[in-house]
Short mmCIF file of C-alpha atoms in Angstrom, two decimals:
data_model
loop_
_atom_site.label_atom_id
_atom_site.label_comp_id
_atom_site.label_asym_id
_atom_site.label_seq_id
_atom_site.Cartn_x
_atom_site.Cartn_y
_atom_site.Cartn_z
CA UNK A 1 48.00 36.91 198.99
CA UNK A 2 50.35 37.43 196.12
CA UNK A 3 49.19 36.03 192.82
CA UNK A 4 51.01 35.41 189.72
CA UNK A 5 53.45 38.45 187.52
CA UNK A 6 54.22 39.47 183.68
CA UNK A 7 57.67 41.30 183.27
CA UNK A 8 58.51 43.07 180.40
CA UNK A 9 62.16 43.63 179.18
CA UNK A 10 62.46 46.30 175.95
CA UNK A 11 66.09 45.63 174.07
CA UNK A 12 67.59 48.61 171.73
CA UNK A 13 70.13 48.20 169.62
CA UNK A 14 72.60 51.65 167.81
CA UNK A 15 72.11 52.75 164.28
CA UNK A 16 75.71 54.59 163.79
CA UNK A 17 75.82 56.22 161.04
CA UNK A 18 78.88 57.49 158.68
CA UNK A 19 80.00 60.56 156.47
CA UNK A 20 82.26 59.17 154.14
CA UNK A 21 84.07 61.03 153.59
CA UNK A 22 82.89 62.30 156.52
CA UNK A 23 82.09 66.14 155.98
CA UNK A 24 81.25 65.43 152.77
CA UNK A 25 76.75 66.29 153.98
CA UNK A 26 74.47 65.87 157.28
CA UNK A 27 73.17 62.53 157.56
CA UNK A 28 69.07 62.00 159.82
CA UNK A 29 68.98 60.72 161.78
CA UNK A 30 71.64 61.34 164.18
CA UNK A 31 73.59 57.84 165.86
CA UNK A 32 70.95 57.00 168.83
CA UNK A 33 69.46 53.94 169.82
CA UNK A 34 66.27 52.48 169.52
CA UNK A 35 64.08 49.64 170.61
CA UNK A 36 64.43 46.79 167.87
CA UNK A 37 62.05 46.62 165.47
CA UNK A 38 62.22 50.24 164.47
CA UNK A 39 62.00 51.36 161.23
CA UNK A 40 63.75 54.19 160.48
CA UNK A 41 63.62 56.15 157.78
CA UNK A 42 67.47 57.47 156.74
CA UNK A 43 68.27 60.29 154.65
CA UNK A 44 72.20 62.77 152.96
CA UNK A 45 71.68 65.82 152.82
CA UNK A 46 75.39 66.57 150.70
CA UNK A 47 77.24 70.00 151.25
CA UNK A 48 77.96 72.23 148.94
CA UNK A 49 81.35 70.53 146.37
CA UNK A 50 79.45 67.12 146.99
CA UNK A 51 77.13 64.76 145.62
CA UNK A 52 75.22 61.45 146.92
CA UNK A 53 76.37 58.64 145.72
CA UNK A 54 74.52 55.18 147.57
CA UNK A 55 73.81 53.38 151.26
CA UNK A 56 76.06 50.98 152.26
CA UNK A 57 74.70 49.03 154.95
CA UNK A 58 75.50 46.41 157.56
CA UNK A 59 73.31 44.26 160.10
CA UNK A 60 69.68 42.75 160.42
CA UNK A 61 67.39 45.17 158.10
CA UNK A 62 70.32 47.56 156.44
CA UNK A 63 69.79 49.46 154.14
CA UNK A 64 72.48 49.04 150.35
CA UNK A 65 71.75 51.57 147.67
CA UNK A 66 71.25 54.76 145.51
CA UNK A 67 67.38 55.38 147.25
CA UNK A 68 68.18 58.96 149.27
CA UNK A 69 66.33 58.76 151.55
CA UNK A 70 65.66 54.86 152.55
CA UNK A 71 63.94 52.63 154.90
CA UNK A 72 65.82 50.16 157.11
CA UNK A 73 64.49 47.93 160.04
CA UNK A 74 66.21 47.77 163.09
CA UNK A 75 66.73 44.58 164.06
CA UNK A 76 70.44 44.40 165.19
CA UNK A 77 72.83 47.53 165.73
CA UNK A 78 73.43 48.97 161.91
CA UNK A 79 75.90 50.84 160.51
CA UNK A 80 74.92 52.63 157.40
CA UNK A 81 77.69 54.68 155.84
CA UNK A 82 76.16 57.22 153.57
CA UNK A 83 78.55 57.58 150.03
CA UNK A 84 79.91 61.11 148.51
CA UNK A 85 82.19 62.01 145.59
CA UNK A 86 83.63 64.84 145.84
CA UNK A 87 83.58 67.66 142.41
CA UNK A 88 87.22 69.19 140.42
CA UNK A 89 85.81 72.36 138.02
CA UNK A 90 87.85 73.02 135.08
CA UNK A 91 87.45 76.46 133.91
CA UNK A 92 89.44 79.01 131.73
CA UNK A 93 90.12 82.85 132.51
CA UNK A 94 90.82 84.84 128.72
CA UNK A 95 89.36 83.61 126.20
CA UNK A 96 86.20 84.50 124.08
CA UNK A 97 83.95 82.74 122.14
CA UNK A 98 87.33 83.11 119.48
CA UNK A 99 88.41 80.65 121.30
CA UNK A 100 88.74 77.80 118.12
CA UNK A 101 89.10 73.71 118.91
CA UNK A 102 90.22 72.04 121.86
CA UNK A 103 91.03 74.42 124.54
CA UNK A 104 90.74 71.56 127.45
CA UNK A 105 91.16 66.43 127.72
CA UNK A 106 90.46 65.03 130.66
CA UNK A 107 91.40 62.52 131.42
CA UNK A 108 91.53 62.04 127.05
CA UNK A 109 88.02 63.50 126.72
CA UNK A 110 88.68 67.01 124.28
CA UNK A 111 86.82 70.58 125.61
CA UNK A 112 86.28 72.74 123.48
CA UNK A 113 85.71 76.49 125.04
CA UNK A 114 81.98 76.69 125.47
CA UNK A 115 81.57 73.73 127.41
CA UNK A 116 83.68 75.14 129.76
CA UNK A 117 83.12 75.45 133.42
CA UNK A 118 82.86 71.81 133.34
CA UNK A 119 82.66 69.48 136.53
CA UNK A 120 83.76 66.43 138.04
CA UNK A 121 82.42 64.40 140.47
CA UNK A 122 84.01 60.91 141.60
CA UNK A 123 85.31 59.11 144.48
CA UNK A 124 87.39 60.69 146.85
CA UNK A 125 91.59 59.41 145.92
CA UNK A 126 90.38 58.93 142.07
CA UNK A 127 93.11 60.52 139.43
CA UNK A 128 92.90 62.90 136.88
CA UNK A 129 95.29 64.10 134.10
CA UNK A 130 94.66 67.60 132.49
CA UNK A 131 95.94 69.07 129.67
CA UNK A 132 95.51 73.29 129.25
CA UNK A 133 95.80 73.30 124.86
CA UNK A 134 98.58 77.09 123.54
CA UNK A 135 98.64 78.66 121.54
CA UNK A 136 94.50 78.21 120.53
CA UNK A 137 93.65 79.68 117.37
CA UNK A 138 91.75 82.93 118.01
CA UNK A 139 90.50 83.18 114.33
CA UNK A 140 91.48 86.25 112.23
CA UNK A 141 95.05 86.57 113.32
CA UNK A 142 94.31 86.25 117.04
CA UNK A 143 95.71 83.55 119.32
CA UNK A 144 95.23 82.31 122.75
CA UNK A 145 98.23 81.20 124.48
CA UNK A 146 98.35 79.93 128.43
CA UNK A 147 99.98 82.10 130.95
CA UNK A 148 99.03 79.96 134.31
CA UNK A 149 96.52 78.06 136.25
CA UNK A 150 95.65 78.06 139.55
CA UNK A 151 93.44 75.88 141.99
CA UNK A 152 94.54 73.25 142.50
CA UNK A 153 97.06 72.32 140.27
CA UNK A 154 99.90 75.53 139.04
CA UNK A 155 100.56 73.45 135.79
CA UNK A 156 99.74 73.20 132.36
CA UNK A 157 99.43 69.68 132.17
CA UNK A 158 99.64 66.64 134.61
CA UNK A 159 97.82 64.85 137.09
CA UNK A 160 95.50 65.46 140.17
CA UNK A 161 94.37 62.66 142.73
CA UNK A 162 91.10 64.49 144.26
CA UNK A 163 90.28 64.18 147.70
CA UNK A 164 88.32 66.99 148.74
CA UNK A 165 86.75 69.37 146.52
CA UNK A 166 88.28 72.07 144.28
CA UNK A 167 88.71 74.04 141.06
CA UNK A 168 91.57 74.35 138.09
CA UNK A 169 91.94 77.95 136.14
CA UNK A 170 94.09 78.45 133.62
CA UNK A 171 94.37 82.05 132.82
CA UNK A 172 95.84 82.13 128.97
CA UNK A 173 96.37 85.99 127.14
CA UNK A 174 95.29 86.88 124.20
CA UNK A 175 98.11 88.17 120.88
CA UNK A 176 97.43 89.49 117.88
CA UNK A 177 99.47 88.92 114.45
CA UNK A 178 101.67 92.05 113.41
CA UNK A 179 102.58 91.39 109.82
CA UNK A 180 105.92 93.21 108.59
CA UNK A 181 106.67 93.21 105.22
CA UNK A 182 110.15 94.23 104.65
CA UNK A 183 110.53 95.41 100.45
CA UNK A 184 112.83 93.99 97.60
CA UNK A 185 115.66 96.26 98.48
CA UNK A 186 116.19 95.78 102.24
CA UNK A 187 116.16 93.71 105.37
CA UNK A 188 113.90 94.55 108.43
CA UNK A 189 114.92 93.11 112.75
CA UNK A 190 113.11 93.95 115.31
CA UNK A 191 112.83 93.24 118.75
CA UNK A 192 110.36 94.05 122.08
CA UNK A 193 110.37 97.18 124.11
CA UNK A 194 111.32 96.28 127.59
CA UNK A 195 107.85 96.97 129.92
CA UNK A 196 105.92 97.54 126.91
CA UNK A 197 104.16 93.53 126.72
CA UNK A 198 105.15 90.06 125.36
CA UNK A 199 105.81 88.48 121.96
CA UNK A 200 104.35 84.32 121.43
CA UNK A 201 107.93 83.26 121.04
CA UNK A 202 111.58 84.59 120.24
CA UNK A 203 111.10 88.37 121.41
CA UNK A 204 113.25 89.86 118.14
CA UNK A 205 113.63 88.81 115.03
CA UNK A 206 114.63 89.90 111.34
CA UNK A 207 112.91 89.80 107.51
CA UNK A 208 114.88 89.17 104.77
CA UNK A 209 114.27 91.26 101.82
CA UNK A 210 111.12 90.55 100.16
CA UNK A 211 109.94 88.69 102.95
CA UNK A 212 107.12 89.10 105.55
CA UNK A 213 107.21 87.96 108.84
CA UNK A 214 103.75 86.87 111.22
CA UNK A 215 104.86 88.71 114.81
CA UNK A 216 102.46 87.93 117.54
CA UNK A 217 102.07 90.41 120.30
CA UNK A 218 99.66 90.71 123.32
CA UNK A 219 97.82 94.23 122.40
CA UNK A 220 99.55 97.18 123.91
CA UNK A 221 103.16 96.06 122.57
CA UNK A 222 105.50 98.51 121.25
CA UNK A 223 108.34 96.77 118.59
CA UNK A 224 111.05 98.81 117.48
CA UNK A 225 111.60 97.95 114.17
CA UNK A 226 115.29 98.89 112.15
CA UNK A 227 116.05 99.10 107.81
CA UNK A 228 118.80 97.55 106.59
CA UNK A 229 118.96 98.64 102.90
CA UNK A 230 120.38 97.04 100.93
CA UNK A 231 123.40 98.34 98.45
CA UNK A 232 121.81 100.79 95.76
CA UNK A 233 118.29 101.20 97.24
CA UNK A 234 117.90 103.69 100.39
CA UNK A 235 114.71 103.26 102.72
CA UNK A 236 111.90 105.71 102.63
CA UNK A 237 109.44 104.96 104.63
CA UNK A 238 107.18 102.72 107.02
CA UNK A 239 103.60 102.43 105.58
CA UNK A 240 101.13 101.13 108.23
CA UNK A 241 97.54 99.43 108.60
CA UNK A 242 95.12 98.09 110.95
CA UNK A 243 95.76 98.10 114.26
CA UNK A 244 99.40 98.70 114.74
CA UNK A 245 100.94 102.68 114.21
CA UNK A 246 103.30 104.53 115.78
CA UNK A 247 103.67 106.41 118.93
CA UNK A 248 103.39 109.88 119.58
CA UNK A 249 105.93 111.77 118.68
CA UNK A 250 107.40 108.68 115.66
CA UNK A 251 107.22 110.45 112.17
CA UNK A 252 106.49 107.06 109.02
CA UNK A 253 109.92 107.95 108.23
CA UNK A 254 111.66 107.49 110.99
CA UNK A 255 114.35 104.28 110.76
CA UNK A 256 114.72 102.56 113.97
CA UNK A 257 111.10 103.50 114.14
CA UNK A 258 108.86 102.41 117.94
CA UNK A 259 105.31 100.83 116.44
CA UNK A 260 102.40 99.73 119.14
CA UNK A 261 100.07 96.90 118.23
CA UNK A 262 95.95 99.26 119.73
CA UNK A 263 94.31 95.73 120.73
CA UNK A 264 94.16 94.10 116.92
CA UNK A 265 95.65 92.77 113.98
CA UNK A 266 97.40 94.40 111.49
CA UNK A 267 100.55 95.54 109.38
CA UNK A 268 104.18 97.40 109.21
CA UNK A 269 106.01 97.94 105.46
CA UNK A 270 109.14 98.49 104.30
CA UNK A 271 109.35 100.91 101.51
CA UNK A 272 112.87 101.77 99.23
CA UNK A 273 113.77 103.18 96.57
CA UNK A 274 116.75 102.83 94.12
CA UNK A 275 119.99 105.02 95.87
CA UNK A 276 120.89 106.54 92.18
CA UNK A 277 119.11 108.04 89.78
CA UNK A 278 117.98 110.27 87.33
CA UNK A 279 116.64 113.80 87.30
CA UNK A 280 115.18 116.24 84.86
CA UNK A 281 114.38 119.16 84.42
CA UNK A 282 112.13 120.87 82.44
CA UNK A 283 111.99 125.00 81.92
CA UNK A 284 110.41 127.50 79.58
CA UNK A 285 110.24 131.54 77.46
CA UNK A 286 106.07 130.59 76.67
CA UNK A 287 103.86 132.16 77.42
CA UNK A 288 101.44 129.48 79.26
CA UNK A 289 102.35 126.52 81.97
CA UNK A 290 103.16 123.41 79.82
CA UNK A 291 102.90 119.28 80.04
CA UNK A 292 104.91 116.73 79.89
CA UNK A 293 106.00 113.40 80.04
CA UNK A 294 109.62 111.52 80.26
CA UNK A 295 109.27 108.05 79.41
CA UNK A 296 112.53 105.32 79.84
CA UNK A 297 113.42 102.73 77.51
CA UNK A 298 113.21 100.04 80.74
CA UNK A 299 109.29 101.54 80.20
CA UNK A 300 109.44 104.55 83.66
CA UNK A 301 107.28 107.37 83.01
CA UNK A 302 106.97 110.68 85.29
CA UNK A 303 104.68 113.10 84.35
CA UNK A 304 104.64 117.33 85.73
CA UNK A 305 104.91 120.42 84.11
CA UNK A 306 106.67 124.02 83.29
CA UNK A 307 105.29 125.64 85.74
CA UNK A 308 104.17 123.55 89.37
CA UNK A 309 106.92 120.23 88.46
CA UNK A 310 109.54 121.09 86.23
CA UNK A 311 111.49 118.15 88.03
CA UNK A 312 110.77 115.08 87.93
CA UNK A 313 113.45 111.93 89.15
CA UNK A 314 113.81 108.25 88.69
CA UNK A 315 115.59 105.69 91.33
CA UNK A 316 116.78 103.36 89.55
CA UNK A 317 119.80 100.49 88.66
CA UNK A 318 122.98 102.28 88.14
CA UNK A 319 123.34 102.17 84.33
CA UNK A 320 123.12 104.57 81.17
CA UNK A 321 119.66 104.77 79.66
CA UNK A 322 117.91 106.03 77.29
CA UNK A 323 114.92 109.08 77.46
CA UNK A 324 112.32 111.61 75.42
CA UNK A 325 110.27 113.73 76.25
CA UNK A 326 107.06 114.42 74.65
CA UNK A 327 105.63 116.69 72.86
CA UNK A 328 108.52 117.76 71.48
CA UNK A 329 106.83 120.90 70.69
CA UNK A 330 104.46 123.37 71.53
CA UNK A 331 102.45 125.78 70.04
CA UNK A 332 100.68 129.46 70.92
CA UNK A 333 98.18 131.92 69.31
CA UNK A 334 98.47 134.67 70.19
CA UNK A 335 97.14 138.27 67.63
CA UNK A 336 97.19 135.66 64.56
CA UNK A 337 100.32 135.05 64.78
CA UNK A 338 101.77 131.28 65.56
CA UNK A 339 104.69 130.46 68.37
CA UNK A 340 106.53 127.83 67.92
CA UNK A 341 107.98 126.01 71.36
CA UNK A 342 110.63 122.86 70.09
CA UNK A 343 112.29 120.53 73.43
CA UNK A 344 115.68 121.27 73.67
CA UNK A 345 117.50 118.59 73.66
CA UNK A 346 114.20 116.29 72.40
CA UNK A 347 116.35 112.79 73.64
CA UNK A 348 119.54 111.52 74.37
CA UNK A 349 120.56 109.34 76.66
CA UNK A 350 122.43 109.87 80.37
CA UNK A 351 123.99 107.43 83.11
CA UNK A 352 122.64 107.61 86.43
CA UNK A 353 122.83 110.82 88.72
CA UNK A 354 122.96 112.99 86.42
CA UNK A 355 120.29 115.76 86.20
CA UNK A 356 119.76 116.35 81.99
CA UNK A 357 118.66 119.94 81.63
CA UNK A 358 115.58 120.51 79.14
CA UNK A 359 114.55 123.92 76.92
CA UNK A 360 111.91 124.19 75.79
CA UNK A 361 112.95 127.19 73.65
CA UNK A 362 110.91 129.23 70.88
CA UNK A 363 111.68 127.88 67.38
CA UNK A 364 109.64 130.14 64.46
CA UNK A 365 106.74 132.17 65.42
CA UNK A 366 104.46 133.16 61.83
CA UNK A 367 101.16 135.19 60.82
CA UNK A 368 99.08 133.83 57.86
CA UNK A 369 97.63 136.84 55.47
CA UNK A 370 94.87 136.18 53.01
CA UNK A 371 93.79 137.86 49.98
CA UNK A 372 90.53 137.83 48.15
CA UNK A 373 89.15 138.48 44.15
CA UNK A 374 86.09 138.38 42.41
CA UNK A 375 85.05 139.32 39.24
CA UNK A 376 87.41 137.21 36.97
CA UNK A 377 86.41 133.94 35.81
CA UNK A 378 86.48 131.19 36.90
CA UNK A 379 89.70 129.61 36.73
CA UNK A 380 91.60 132.60 36.14
CA UNK A 381 94.98 132.79 37.47
CA UNK A 382 95.86 135.90 39.72
CA UNK A 383 98.35 136.72 42.36
CA UNK A 384 100.54 139.70 44.33
CA UNK A 385 103.81 140.08 45.23
CA UNK A 386 105.66 140.47 48.79
CA UNK A 387 108.77 142.25 48.40
CA UNK A 388 109.71 141.01 45.55
CA UNK A 389 108.36 137.70 46.31
CA UNK A 390 105.46 136.45 44.37
CA UNK A 391 102.06 134.10 45.34
CA UNK A 392 100.00 132.89 42.40
CA UNK A 393 96.86 131.10 42.76
CA UNK A 394 93.35 130.45 40.45
CA UNK A 395 91.00 130.04 43.38
CA UNK A 396 89.17 133.08 44.72
CA UNK A 397 91.55 133.57 48.31
CA UNK A 398 95.22 133.85 48.21
CA UNK A 399 95.94 132.07 51.98
CA UNK A 400 100.31 132.11 52.84
CA UNK A 401 102.42 131.65 55.47
CA UNK A 402 105.52 134.40 56.62
CA UNK A 403 107.71 135.11 59.61
CA UNK A 404 107.66 137.78 61.59
CA UNK A 405 109.37 140.86 60.09
CA UNK A 406 108.58 140.32 56.52
#
């Protein structure tokens, strides 16, 4: 015989797992068929450059939200979409901790060197506006200047639409201050020596007489400097300080001259003198050196001596100047004889571009002789006769001065 029977039907529904954007991460489980009513744990793992944001689910028992992992019940066919944000990273090369202030601006927000690199995450298709600052102060006479941008943009500033992970990297050059000082006697023109480096801004210029100009250059940059004396002046030499010096083969009195930055800040100064002059040469037949000082009516003075520095030179505006020498006379003693040498002339006036000769000549030579007496009552006048000349005193001794030959 036969009896009643039972038929059991098992229904399955499909779970569709989607990554948005495609390839942004790995999903578990994979898409597939499940018995209706089955509970399934879903999870998403972002690939490099992405972050998980949320699930968007459709169908009975689906899940929409930020839990990861999450649990769904397959009461019907379900589609679960894992949403990921993509990243963009901003960074800079060539800067250091001396960089001051804002380095980067993104969507109106400012960032300093210490905040780099900075990474943003956004929905694919989002836009970022950015701007790299330039120049940036590096403190103590240094500047950082934008050179180039690589990655998702090659511009110093602009707008980027992000579809996949990427980066924007700026490159900077460091520039150092060279201060060029032109003396009051002339101007200094300068220019970049081709192929040696770079100058921030103009690659040439002129510094007016009595003025200074600061030029920013990269390390090892060479500049050619030419001094241009004003009328009535002549160039003397260059002086250097800090990390500025002429390359090998140049001396400080070359004009023009090439100078080189050696890795930090420095300065160069031009020195001038008047082209008109007054020169004094002092001589003597005295037995030893005479030190002297020449003083002019404008207050200038110079020292010299008759042995090693008998000539002194003043560089002056054209004109006539009064002068004097000191000491005007010098005394020497030898074998009880006093010799007096007198500067001849000892003062006068002279017009520029002249040489004045001064000679300390022997003016007199004298000696002293002393006589003494004893036995006379105090206050008694007594005396001596020398070459027909009589000399008297009431003291116990008598001293007289005679010229040599007497």
